Short mmCIF file of C-alpha atoms and ligand atoms in Angstrom, two decimals:
data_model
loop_
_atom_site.label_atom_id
_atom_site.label_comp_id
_atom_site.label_asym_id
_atom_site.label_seq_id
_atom_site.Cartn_x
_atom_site.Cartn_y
_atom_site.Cartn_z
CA UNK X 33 79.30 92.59 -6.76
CA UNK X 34 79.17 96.15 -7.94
CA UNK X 35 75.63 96.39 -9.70
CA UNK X 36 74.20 99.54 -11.42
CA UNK X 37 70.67 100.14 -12.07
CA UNK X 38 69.78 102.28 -14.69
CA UNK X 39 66.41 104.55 -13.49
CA UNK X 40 65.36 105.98 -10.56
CA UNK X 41 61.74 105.50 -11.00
CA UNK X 42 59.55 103.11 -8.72
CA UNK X 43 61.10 99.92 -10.53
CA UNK X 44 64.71 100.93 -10.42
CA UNK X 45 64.75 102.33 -6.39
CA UNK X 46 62.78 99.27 -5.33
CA UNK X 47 65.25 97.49 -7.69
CA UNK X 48 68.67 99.24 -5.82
CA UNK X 49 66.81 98.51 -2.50
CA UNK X 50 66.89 94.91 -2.65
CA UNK X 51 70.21 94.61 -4.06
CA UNK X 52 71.64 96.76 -1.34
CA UNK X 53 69.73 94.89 1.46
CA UNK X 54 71.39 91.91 -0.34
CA UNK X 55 74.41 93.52 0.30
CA UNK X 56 75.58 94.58 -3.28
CA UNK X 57 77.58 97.46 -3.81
CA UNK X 58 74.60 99.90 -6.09
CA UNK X 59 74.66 102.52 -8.17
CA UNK X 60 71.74 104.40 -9.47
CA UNK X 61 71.72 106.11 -12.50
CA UNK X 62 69.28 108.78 -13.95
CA UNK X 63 68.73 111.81 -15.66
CA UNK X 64 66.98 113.84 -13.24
CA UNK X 65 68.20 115.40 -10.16
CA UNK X 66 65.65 113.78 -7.87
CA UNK X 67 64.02 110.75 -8.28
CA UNK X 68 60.55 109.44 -9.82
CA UNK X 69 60.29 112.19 -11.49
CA UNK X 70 58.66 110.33 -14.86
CA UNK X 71 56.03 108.13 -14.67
CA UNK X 72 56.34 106.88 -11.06
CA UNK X 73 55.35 110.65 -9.94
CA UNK X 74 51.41 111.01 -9.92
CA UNK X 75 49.98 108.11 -11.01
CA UNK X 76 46.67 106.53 -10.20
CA UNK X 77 47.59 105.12 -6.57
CA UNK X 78 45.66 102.43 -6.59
CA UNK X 79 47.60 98.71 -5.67
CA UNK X 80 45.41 96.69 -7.34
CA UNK X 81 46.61 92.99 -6.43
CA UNK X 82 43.44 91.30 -7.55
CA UNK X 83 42.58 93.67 -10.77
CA UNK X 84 45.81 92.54 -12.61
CA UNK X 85 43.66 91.67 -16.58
CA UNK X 86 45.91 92.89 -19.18
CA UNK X 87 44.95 95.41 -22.01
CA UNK X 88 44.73 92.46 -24.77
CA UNK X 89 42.06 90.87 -24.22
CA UNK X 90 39.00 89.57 -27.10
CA UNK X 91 36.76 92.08 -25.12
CA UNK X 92 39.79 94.44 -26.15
CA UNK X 93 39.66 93.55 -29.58
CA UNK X 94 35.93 93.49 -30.30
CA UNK X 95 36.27 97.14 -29.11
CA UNK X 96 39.47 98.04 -30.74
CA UNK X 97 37.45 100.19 -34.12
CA UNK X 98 35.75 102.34 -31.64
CA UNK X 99 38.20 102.81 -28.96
CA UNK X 100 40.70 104.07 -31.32
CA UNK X 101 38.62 106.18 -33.91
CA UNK X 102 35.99 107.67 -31.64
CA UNK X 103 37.04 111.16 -30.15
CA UNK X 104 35.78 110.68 -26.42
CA UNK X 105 37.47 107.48 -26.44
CA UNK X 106 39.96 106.99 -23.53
CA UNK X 107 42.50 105.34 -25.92
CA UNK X 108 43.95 107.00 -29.05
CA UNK X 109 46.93 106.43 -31.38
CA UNK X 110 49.04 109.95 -31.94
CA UNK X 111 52.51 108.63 -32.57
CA UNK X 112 51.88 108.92 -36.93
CA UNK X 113 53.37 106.07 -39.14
CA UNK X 114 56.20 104.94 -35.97
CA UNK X 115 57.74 101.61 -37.61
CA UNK X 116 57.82 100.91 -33.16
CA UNK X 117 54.46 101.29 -32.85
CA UNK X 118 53.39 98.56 -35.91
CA UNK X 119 55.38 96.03 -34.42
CA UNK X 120 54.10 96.44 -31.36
CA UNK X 121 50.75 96.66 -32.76
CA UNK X 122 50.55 93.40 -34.19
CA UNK X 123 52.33 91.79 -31.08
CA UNK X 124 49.36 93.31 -28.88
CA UNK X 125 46.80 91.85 -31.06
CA UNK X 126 48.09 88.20 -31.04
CA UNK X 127 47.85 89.04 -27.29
CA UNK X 128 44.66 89.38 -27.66
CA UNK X 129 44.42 85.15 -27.58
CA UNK X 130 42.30 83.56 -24.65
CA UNK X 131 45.21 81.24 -23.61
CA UNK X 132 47.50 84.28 -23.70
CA UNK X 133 44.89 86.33 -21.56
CA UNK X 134 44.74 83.24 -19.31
CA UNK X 135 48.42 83.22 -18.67
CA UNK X 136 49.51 86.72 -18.23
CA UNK X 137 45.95 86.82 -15.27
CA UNK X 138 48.34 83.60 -13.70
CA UNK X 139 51.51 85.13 -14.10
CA UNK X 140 50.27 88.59 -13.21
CA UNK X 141 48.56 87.56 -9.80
CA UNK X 142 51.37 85.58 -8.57
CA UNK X 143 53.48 88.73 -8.85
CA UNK X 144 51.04 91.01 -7.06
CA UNK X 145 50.77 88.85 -4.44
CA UNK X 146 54.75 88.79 -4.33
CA UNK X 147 54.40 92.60 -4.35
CA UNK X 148 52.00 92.79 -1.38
CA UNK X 149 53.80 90.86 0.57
CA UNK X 150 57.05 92.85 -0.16
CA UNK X 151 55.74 96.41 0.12
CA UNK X 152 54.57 95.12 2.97
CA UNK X 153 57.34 93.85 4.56
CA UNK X 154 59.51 97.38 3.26
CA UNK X 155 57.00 99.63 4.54
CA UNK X 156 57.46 97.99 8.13
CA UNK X 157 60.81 97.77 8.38
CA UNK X 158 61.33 101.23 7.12
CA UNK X 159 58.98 102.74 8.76
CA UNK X 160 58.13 104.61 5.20
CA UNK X 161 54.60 106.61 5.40
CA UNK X 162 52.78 106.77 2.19
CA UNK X 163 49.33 106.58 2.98
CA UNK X 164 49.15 102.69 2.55
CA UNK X 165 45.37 101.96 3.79
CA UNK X 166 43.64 98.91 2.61
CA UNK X 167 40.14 101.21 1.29
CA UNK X 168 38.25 98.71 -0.73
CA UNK X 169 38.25 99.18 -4.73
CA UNK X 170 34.72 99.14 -6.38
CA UNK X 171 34.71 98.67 -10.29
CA UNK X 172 31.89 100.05 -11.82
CA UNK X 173 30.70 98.49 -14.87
CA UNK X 174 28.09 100.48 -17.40
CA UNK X 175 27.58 97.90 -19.87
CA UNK X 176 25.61 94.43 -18.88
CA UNK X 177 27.85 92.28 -20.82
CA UNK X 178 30.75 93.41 -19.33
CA UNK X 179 29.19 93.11 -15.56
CA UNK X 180 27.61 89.86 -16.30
CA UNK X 181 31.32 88.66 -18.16
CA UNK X 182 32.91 90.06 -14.13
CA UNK X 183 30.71 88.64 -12.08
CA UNK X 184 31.42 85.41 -13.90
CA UNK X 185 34.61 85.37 -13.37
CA UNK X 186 34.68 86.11 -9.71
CA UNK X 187 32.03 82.96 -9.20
CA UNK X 188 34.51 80.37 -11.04
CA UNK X 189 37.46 81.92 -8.52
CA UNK X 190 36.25 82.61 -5.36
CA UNK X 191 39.79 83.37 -4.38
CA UNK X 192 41.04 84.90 -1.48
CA UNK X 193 39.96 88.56 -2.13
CA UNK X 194 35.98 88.14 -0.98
CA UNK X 195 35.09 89.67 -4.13
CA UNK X 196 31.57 90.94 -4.12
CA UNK X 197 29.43 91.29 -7.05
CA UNK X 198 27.07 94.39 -6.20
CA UNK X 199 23.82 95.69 -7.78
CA UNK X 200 23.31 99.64 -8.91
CA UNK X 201 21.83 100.56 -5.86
CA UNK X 202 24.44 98.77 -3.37
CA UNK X 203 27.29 99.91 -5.44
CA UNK X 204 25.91 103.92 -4.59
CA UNK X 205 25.41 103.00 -0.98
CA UNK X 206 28.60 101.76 -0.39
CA UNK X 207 29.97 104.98 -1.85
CA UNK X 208 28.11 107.51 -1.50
CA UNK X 209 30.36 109.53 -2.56
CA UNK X 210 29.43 108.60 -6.26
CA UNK X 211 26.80 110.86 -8.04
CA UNK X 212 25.57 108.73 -10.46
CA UNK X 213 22.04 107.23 -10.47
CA UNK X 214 21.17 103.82 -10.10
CA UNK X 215 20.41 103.64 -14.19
CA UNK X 216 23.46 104.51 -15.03
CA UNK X 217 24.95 101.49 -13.94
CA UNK X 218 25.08 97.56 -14.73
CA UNK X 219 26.51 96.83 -11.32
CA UNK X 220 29.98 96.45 -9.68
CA UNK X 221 32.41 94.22 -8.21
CA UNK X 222 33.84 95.08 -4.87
CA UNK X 223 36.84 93.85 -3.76
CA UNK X 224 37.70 94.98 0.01
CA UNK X 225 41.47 93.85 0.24
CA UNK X 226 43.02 96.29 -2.54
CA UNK X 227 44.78 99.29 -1.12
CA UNK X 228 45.78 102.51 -1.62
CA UNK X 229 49.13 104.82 -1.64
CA UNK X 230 50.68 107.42 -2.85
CA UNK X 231 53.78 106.20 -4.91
CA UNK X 232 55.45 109.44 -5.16
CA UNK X 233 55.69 109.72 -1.13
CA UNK X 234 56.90 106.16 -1.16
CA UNK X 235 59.82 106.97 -3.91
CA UNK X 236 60.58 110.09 -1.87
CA UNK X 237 60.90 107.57 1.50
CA UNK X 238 62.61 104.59 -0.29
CA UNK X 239 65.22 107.66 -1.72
CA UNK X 240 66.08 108.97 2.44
CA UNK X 241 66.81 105.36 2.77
CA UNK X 242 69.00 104.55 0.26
CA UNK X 243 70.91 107.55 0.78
CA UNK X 244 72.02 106.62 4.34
CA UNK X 245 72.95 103.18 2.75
CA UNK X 246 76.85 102.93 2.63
CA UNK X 247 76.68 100.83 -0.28
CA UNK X 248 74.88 102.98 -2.31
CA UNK X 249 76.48 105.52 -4.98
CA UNK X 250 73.89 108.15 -6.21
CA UNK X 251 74.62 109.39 -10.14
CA UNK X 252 71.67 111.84 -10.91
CA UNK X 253 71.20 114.48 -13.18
CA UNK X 254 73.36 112.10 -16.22
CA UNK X 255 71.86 111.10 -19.04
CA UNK X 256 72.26 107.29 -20.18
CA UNK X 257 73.38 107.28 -23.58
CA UNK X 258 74.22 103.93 -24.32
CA UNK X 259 76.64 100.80 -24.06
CA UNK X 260 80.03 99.90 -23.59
CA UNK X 261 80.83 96.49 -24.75
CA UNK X 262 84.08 94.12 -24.25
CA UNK X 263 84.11 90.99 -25.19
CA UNK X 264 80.40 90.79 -25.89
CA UNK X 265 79.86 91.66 -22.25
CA UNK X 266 78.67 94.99 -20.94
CA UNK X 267 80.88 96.33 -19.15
CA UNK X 268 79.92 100.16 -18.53
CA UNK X 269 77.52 102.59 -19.81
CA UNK X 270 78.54 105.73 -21.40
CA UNK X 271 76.70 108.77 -20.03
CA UNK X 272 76.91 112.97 -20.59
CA UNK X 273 79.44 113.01 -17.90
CA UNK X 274 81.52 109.85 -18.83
CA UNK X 275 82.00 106.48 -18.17
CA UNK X 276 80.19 104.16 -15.14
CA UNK X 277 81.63 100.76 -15.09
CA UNK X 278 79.75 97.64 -12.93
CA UNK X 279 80.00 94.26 -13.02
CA UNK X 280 76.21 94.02 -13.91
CA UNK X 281 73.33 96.24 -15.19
CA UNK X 282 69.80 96.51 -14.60
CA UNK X 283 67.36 98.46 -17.16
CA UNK X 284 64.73 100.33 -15.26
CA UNK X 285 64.45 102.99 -17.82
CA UNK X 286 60.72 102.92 -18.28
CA UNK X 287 59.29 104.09 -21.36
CA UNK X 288 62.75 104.93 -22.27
CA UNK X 289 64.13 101.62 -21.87
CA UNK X 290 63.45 99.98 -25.23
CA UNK X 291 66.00 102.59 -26.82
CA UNK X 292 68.89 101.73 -25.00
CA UNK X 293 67.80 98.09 -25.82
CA UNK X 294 68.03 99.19 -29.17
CA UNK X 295 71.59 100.67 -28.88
CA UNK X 296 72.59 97.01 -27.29
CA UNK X 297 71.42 95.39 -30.12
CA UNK X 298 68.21 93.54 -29.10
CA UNK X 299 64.49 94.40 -29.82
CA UNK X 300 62.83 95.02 -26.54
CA UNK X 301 58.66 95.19 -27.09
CA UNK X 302 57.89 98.40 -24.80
CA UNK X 303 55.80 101.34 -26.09
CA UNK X 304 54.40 104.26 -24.08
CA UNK X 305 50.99 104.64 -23.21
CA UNK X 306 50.73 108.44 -22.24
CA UNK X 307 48.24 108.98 -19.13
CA UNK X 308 46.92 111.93 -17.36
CA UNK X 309 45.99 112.25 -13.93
CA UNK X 310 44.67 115.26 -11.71
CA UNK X 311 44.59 115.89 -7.85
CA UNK X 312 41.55 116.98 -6.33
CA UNK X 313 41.65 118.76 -3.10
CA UNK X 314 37.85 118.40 -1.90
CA UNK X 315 36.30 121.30 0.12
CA UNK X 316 35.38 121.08 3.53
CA UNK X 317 32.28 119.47 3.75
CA UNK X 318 31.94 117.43 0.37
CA UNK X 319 31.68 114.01 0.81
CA UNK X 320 34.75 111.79 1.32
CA UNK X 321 35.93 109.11 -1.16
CA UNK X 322 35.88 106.25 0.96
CA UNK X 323 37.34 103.33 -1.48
CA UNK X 324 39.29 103.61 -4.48
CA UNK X 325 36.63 103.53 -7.76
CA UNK X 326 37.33 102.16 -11.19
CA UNK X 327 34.99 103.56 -14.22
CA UNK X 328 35.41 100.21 -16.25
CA UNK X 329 33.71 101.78 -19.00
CA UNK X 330 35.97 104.96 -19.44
CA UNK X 331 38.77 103.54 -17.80
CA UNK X 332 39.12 105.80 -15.15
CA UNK X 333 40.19 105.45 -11.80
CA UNK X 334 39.80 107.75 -8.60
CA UNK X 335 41.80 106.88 -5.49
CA UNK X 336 41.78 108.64 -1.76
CA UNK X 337 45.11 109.90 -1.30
CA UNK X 338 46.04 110.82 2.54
CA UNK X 339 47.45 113.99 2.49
CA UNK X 340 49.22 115.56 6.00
CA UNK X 341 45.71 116.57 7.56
CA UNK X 342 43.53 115.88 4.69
CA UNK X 343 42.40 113.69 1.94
CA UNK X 344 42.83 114.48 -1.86
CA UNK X 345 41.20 112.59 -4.52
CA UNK X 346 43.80 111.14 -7.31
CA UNK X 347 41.74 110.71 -10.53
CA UNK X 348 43.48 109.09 -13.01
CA UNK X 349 43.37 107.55 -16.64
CA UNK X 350 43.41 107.82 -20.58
CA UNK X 351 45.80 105.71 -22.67
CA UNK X 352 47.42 107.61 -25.64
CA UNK X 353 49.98 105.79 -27.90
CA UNK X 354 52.20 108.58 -28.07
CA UNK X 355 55.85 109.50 -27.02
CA UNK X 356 55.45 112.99 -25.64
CA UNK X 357 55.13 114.43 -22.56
CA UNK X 358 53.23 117.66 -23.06
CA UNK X 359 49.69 118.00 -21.28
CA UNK X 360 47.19 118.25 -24.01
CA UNK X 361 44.30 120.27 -22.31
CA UNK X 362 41.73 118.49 -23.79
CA UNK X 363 42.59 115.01 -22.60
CA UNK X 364 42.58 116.54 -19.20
CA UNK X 365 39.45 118.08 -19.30
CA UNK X 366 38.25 114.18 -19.98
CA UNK X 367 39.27 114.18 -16.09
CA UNK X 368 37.59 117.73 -15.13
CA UNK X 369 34.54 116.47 -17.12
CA UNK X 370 34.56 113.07 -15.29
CA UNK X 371 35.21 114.67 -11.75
CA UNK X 372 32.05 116.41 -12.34
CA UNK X 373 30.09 113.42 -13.32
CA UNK X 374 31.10 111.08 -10.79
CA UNK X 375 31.74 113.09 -7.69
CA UNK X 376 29.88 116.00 -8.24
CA UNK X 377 33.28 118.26 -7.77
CA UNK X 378 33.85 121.19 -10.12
CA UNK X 379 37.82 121.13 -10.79
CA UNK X 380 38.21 124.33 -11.74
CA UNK X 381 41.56 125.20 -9.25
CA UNK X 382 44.66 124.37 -8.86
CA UNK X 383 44.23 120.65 -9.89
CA UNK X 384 47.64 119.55 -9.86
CA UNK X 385 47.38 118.44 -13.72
CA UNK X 386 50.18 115.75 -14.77
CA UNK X 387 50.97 112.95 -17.42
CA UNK X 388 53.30 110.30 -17.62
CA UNK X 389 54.30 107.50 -20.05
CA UNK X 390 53.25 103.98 -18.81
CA UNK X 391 56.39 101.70 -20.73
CA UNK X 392 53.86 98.91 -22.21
CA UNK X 393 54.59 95.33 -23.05
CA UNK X 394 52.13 93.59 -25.99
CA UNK X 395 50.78 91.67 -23.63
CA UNK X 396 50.82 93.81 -20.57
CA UNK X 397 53.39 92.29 -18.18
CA UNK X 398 56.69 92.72 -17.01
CA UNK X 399 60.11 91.57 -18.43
CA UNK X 400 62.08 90.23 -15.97
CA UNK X 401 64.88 88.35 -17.01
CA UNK X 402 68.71 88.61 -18.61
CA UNK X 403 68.72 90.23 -21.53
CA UNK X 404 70.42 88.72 -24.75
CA UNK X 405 73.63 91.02 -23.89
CA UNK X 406 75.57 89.79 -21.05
CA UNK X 407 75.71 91.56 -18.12
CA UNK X 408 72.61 92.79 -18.55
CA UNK X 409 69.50 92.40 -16.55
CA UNK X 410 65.52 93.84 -17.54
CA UNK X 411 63.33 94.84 -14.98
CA UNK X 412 60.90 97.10 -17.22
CA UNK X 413 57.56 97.46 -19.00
CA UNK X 414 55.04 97.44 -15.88
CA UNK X 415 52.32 99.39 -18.09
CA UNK X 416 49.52 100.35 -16.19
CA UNK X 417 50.65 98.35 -12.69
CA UNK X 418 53.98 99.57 -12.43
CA UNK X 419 53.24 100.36 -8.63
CA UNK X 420 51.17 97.50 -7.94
CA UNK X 421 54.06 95.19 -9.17
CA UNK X 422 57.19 97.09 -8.22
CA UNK X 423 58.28 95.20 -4.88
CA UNK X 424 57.77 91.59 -6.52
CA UNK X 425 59.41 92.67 -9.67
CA UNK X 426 62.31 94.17 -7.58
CA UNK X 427 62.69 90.84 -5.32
CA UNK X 428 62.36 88.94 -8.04
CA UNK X 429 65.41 90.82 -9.92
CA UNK X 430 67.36 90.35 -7.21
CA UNK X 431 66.67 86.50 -6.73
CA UNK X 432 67.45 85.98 -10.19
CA UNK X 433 70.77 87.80 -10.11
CA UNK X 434 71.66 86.09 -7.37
CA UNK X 435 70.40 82.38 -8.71
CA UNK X 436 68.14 82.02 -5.76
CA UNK X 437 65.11 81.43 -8.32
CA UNK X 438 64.27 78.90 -10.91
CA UNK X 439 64.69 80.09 -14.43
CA UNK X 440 60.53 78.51 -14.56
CA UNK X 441 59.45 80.77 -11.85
CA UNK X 442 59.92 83.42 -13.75
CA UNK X 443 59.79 82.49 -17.19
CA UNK X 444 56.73 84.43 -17.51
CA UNK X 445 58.10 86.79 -17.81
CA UNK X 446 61.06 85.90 -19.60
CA UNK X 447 61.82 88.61 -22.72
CA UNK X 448 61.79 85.55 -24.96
CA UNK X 449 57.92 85.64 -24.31
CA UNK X 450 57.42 88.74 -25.13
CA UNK X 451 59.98 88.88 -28.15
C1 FAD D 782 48.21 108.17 -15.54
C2 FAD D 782 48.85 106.95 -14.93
C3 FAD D 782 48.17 106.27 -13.92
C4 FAD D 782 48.73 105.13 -13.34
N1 FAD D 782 48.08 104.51 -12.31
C5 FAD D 782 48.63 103.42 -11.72
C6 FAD D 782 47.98 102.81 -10.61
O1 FAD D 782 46.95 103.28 -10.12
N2 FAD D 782 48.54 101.68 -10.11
C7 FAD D 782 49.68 101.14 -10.62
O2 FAD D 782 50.11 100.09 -10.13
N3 FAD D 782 50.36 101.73 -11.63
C8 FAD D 782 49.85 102.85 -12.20
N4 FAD D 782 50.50 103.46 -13.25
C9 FAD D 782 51.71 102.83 -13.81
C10 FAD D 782 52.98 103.15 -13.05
O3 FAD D 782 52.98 104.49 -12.62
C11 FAD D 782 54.20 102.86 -13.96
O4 FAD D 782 54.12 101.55 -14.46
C12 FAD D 782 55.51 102.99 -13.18
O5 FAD D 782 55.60 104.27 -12.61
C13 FAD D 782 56.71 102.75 -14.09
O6 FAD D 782 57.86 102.92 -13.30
P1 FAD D 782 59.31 102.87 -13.94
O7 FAD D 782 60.26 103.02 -12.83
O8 FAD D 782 59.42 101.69 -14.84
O9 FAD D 782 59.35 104.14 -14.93
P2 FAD D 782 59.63 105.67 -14.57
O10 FAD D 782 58.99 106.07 -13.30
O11 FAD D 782 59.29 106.44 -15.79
O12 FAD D 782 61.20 105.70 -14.31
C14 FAD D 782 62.13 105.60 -15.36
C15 FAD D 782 63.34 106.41 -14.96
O13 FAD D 782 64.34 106.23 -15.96
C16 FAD D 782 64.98 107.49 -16.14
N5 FAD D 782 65.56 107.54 -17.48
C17 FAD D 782 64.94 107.34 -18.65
N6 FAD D 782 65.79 107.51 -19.67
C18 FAD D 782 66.98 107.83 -19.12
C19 FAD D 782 68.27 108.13 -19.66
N7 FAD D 782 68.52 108.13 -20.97
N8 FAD D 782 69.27 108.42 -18.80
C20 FAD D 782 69.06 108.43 -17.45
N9 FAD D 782 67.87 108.16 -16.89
C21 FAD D 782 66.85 107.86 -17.72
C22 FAD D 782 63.87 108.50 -15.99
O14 FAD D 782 64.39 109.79 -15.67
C23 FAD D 782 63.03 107.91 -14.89
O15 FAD D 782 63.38 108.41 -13.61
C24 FAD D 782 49.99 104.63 -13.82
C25 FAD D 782 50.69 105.34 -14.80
C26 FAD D 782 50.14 106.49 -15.36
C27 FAD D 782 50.90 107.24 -16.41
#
């Protein structure tokens, strides 16, 4: 079968990997000349398998005036009256439900664990280097509620992650490379299984392969621009350079993926949640980041990143509803600011300053599934875990297109769900 897959970020290579290994005849489409080049190109770096709760959540909600009016707050709306944006809205808060929260944490592990397994399994057999190291993530909370409300929940579910609930003073002396005193903190949970990489340098790896792939047709720098129908059926997709005709599609457009929905005819529930991140290159001496570190409170995250000879620090977060991909400096300087705080380092030099638009389901997961217009295949809207969940989401596209998995398995993530 002659499948094309739309993107040529983290979803869509993973995506054109498996169907190639499957032994599919690929082509990957996307705008840029090189690939991950949107969102998949500095992002936080953390694979958090056992961190997977979605945005909507009551915590969320009882939050929700503050977080979006106050000016320090790591979440704000800038998109103006966007008809998108409503729907969305009220979609996100009937998220917000317990039993909803309850299934996407279900749904959401399963696939994580999927998407260890997988990476995995590609980063052995393809020898890719990326900096995968399994360093340990520590979440620190500020609040007591919120610590008490974690620790809860890691003594109901044990699990398989030895998750460790940790007071103040544990939490800064298993990293010292936090500067915070003990008072500032509640406690954290550490969980020494979650890893680390460096998705860009993974892209970049997964690209060399694909390109020796025989089956593989590369169409970069060609702007999607919307369907071709027969019959009801798509049958090609017209682009700025003409015509590319498969016998199936798969949308891996990111944040950019709910417009070409649009332009087939179905509603597709995927907004952008603009993040920043900056790149820290510590000097010689300062202490080393040994785990990767989540600020629960300002939703933050800071993640060693192996680096030839060295190690950089990836710090990572904010959560704008807004389409744009300018750098506002003063969002960034929530990172500067935070570097400071946390880990003591100025980041005054070249800090490698970047944003990217996470494409963000209501509920936070995935939609993986056939879309309402034949021939046509989702594998889109991985919001803030879009490189935690690539691998499963990419085996699992392939499965389905090849009927080797129950429609049940993965109606979680079914767009009817989310619709
Ligand atoms: C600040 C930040 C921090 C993050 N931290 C983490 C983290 O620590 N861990 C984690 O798991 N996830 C993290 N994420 C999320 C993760 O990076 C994303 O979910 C993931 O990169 C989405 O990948 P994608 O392939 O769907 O989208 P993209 O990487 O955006 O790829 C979409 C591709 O589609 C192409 N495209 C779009 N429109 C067209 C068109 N019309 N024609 C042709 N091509 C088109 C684009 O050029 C692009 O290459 C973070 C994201 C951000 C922004």
């Amino acid at each position: 079968m002659k499948i094309c897959v739309l993107g040529a970020g983290v979803i869509g290579l993973t995506t054109a990997w498996c169907l190639a290994e499957a032994g599919h005849d690929v082509v990957i489409v996307d705008r840029h000349t090189s690939t991950a080049k949107d969102a998949s190109a500095a992002n936080g770096a953390q694979l958090s398998y056992a961190f997977v709760a979605p945005l909507a959540s009551p915590a969320t909600l009882k939050k929700l005036p503050s977080l979006l009016l106050s000016p320090e707050s790591p979440m704000r709306i800038r998109a103006g009256l966007d008809p998108a944006l409503i729907s969305w809205g009220l979609r996100f808060l009937f998220a917000c439900r317990p039993a909803a929260v309850r299934e996407t944490v279900a749904a959401q592990l399963a696939l994580a664990a999927l998407s260890r397994s997988e990476l995995a399994r590609l980063s052995q057999s393809l020898m890719l280097s990326f900096g995968l190291r399994t360093a340990g993530k520590l979440v620190i909370f500020r609040r007591q509620s919120e610590f008490d409300a974690a620790r809860r929940a890691i003594t109901a579910n044990p699990g398989e992650d030895g998750q460790q609930a940790l007071t103040p003073a544990e939490c800064l002396s298993l990293e010292p490379a936090l500067r915070l005193d003990a008072g500032e903190l509640a406690g954290g949970i550490f969980t020494a299984s979650e890893q680390v990489g460096d998705c860009a340098a993974f892209c970049a790896g997964l690209t060399s392969r694909l390109k020796r792939q025989r089956n593989v047709e590369w169409v970069l720098g060609t702007e999607v621009r919307g369907p071709v129908r027969s019959g009801g059926r798509l049958v090609a997709i017209d682009t700025d350079k003409g015509h590319v005709q498969a016998d199936h599609f798969v949308l891996c457009m990111g944040a950019a993926s709910a417009a070409f929905a649009k332009a087939c005819g179905f509603h597709l529930p995927i907004y952008p949640l603009k993040g920043y991140s900056i790149t820290l290159s510590p000097a010689t001496g300062a202490p080393v980041l040994r785990h990767s570190v989540t600020d629960m409170e300002r939703k933050l995250v800071f993640a060693p990143l192996a680096r030839d000879d060295r190690t950089a620090i990836r710090v990572a977060g904010i959560a704008d509803l807004e389409r744009g991909t300018t750098i506002d400096a003063e969002r960034l300087d929530v990172l500067r600011r935070a570097s400071a705080e946390l880990l003591g380092i100025e980041a005054t030099g070249d800090v490698e300053p970047w944003c990217g638009l996470r494409p963000t389901t209501p509920d936070s997961r995935p939609i993986i599934g056939w879309s309402p217009l034949d021939g046509l295949f989702i594998n889109s809207g991985h919001g803030m875990l879009g490189w935690t969940l690539a691998c499963g989401s990419a085996r699992l596209t392939a499965d389905m297109i090849e009927c080797k998995r129950s429609v049940t398995t993965a109606s979680a993530f079914a767009l009817r769900r989310a619709a």
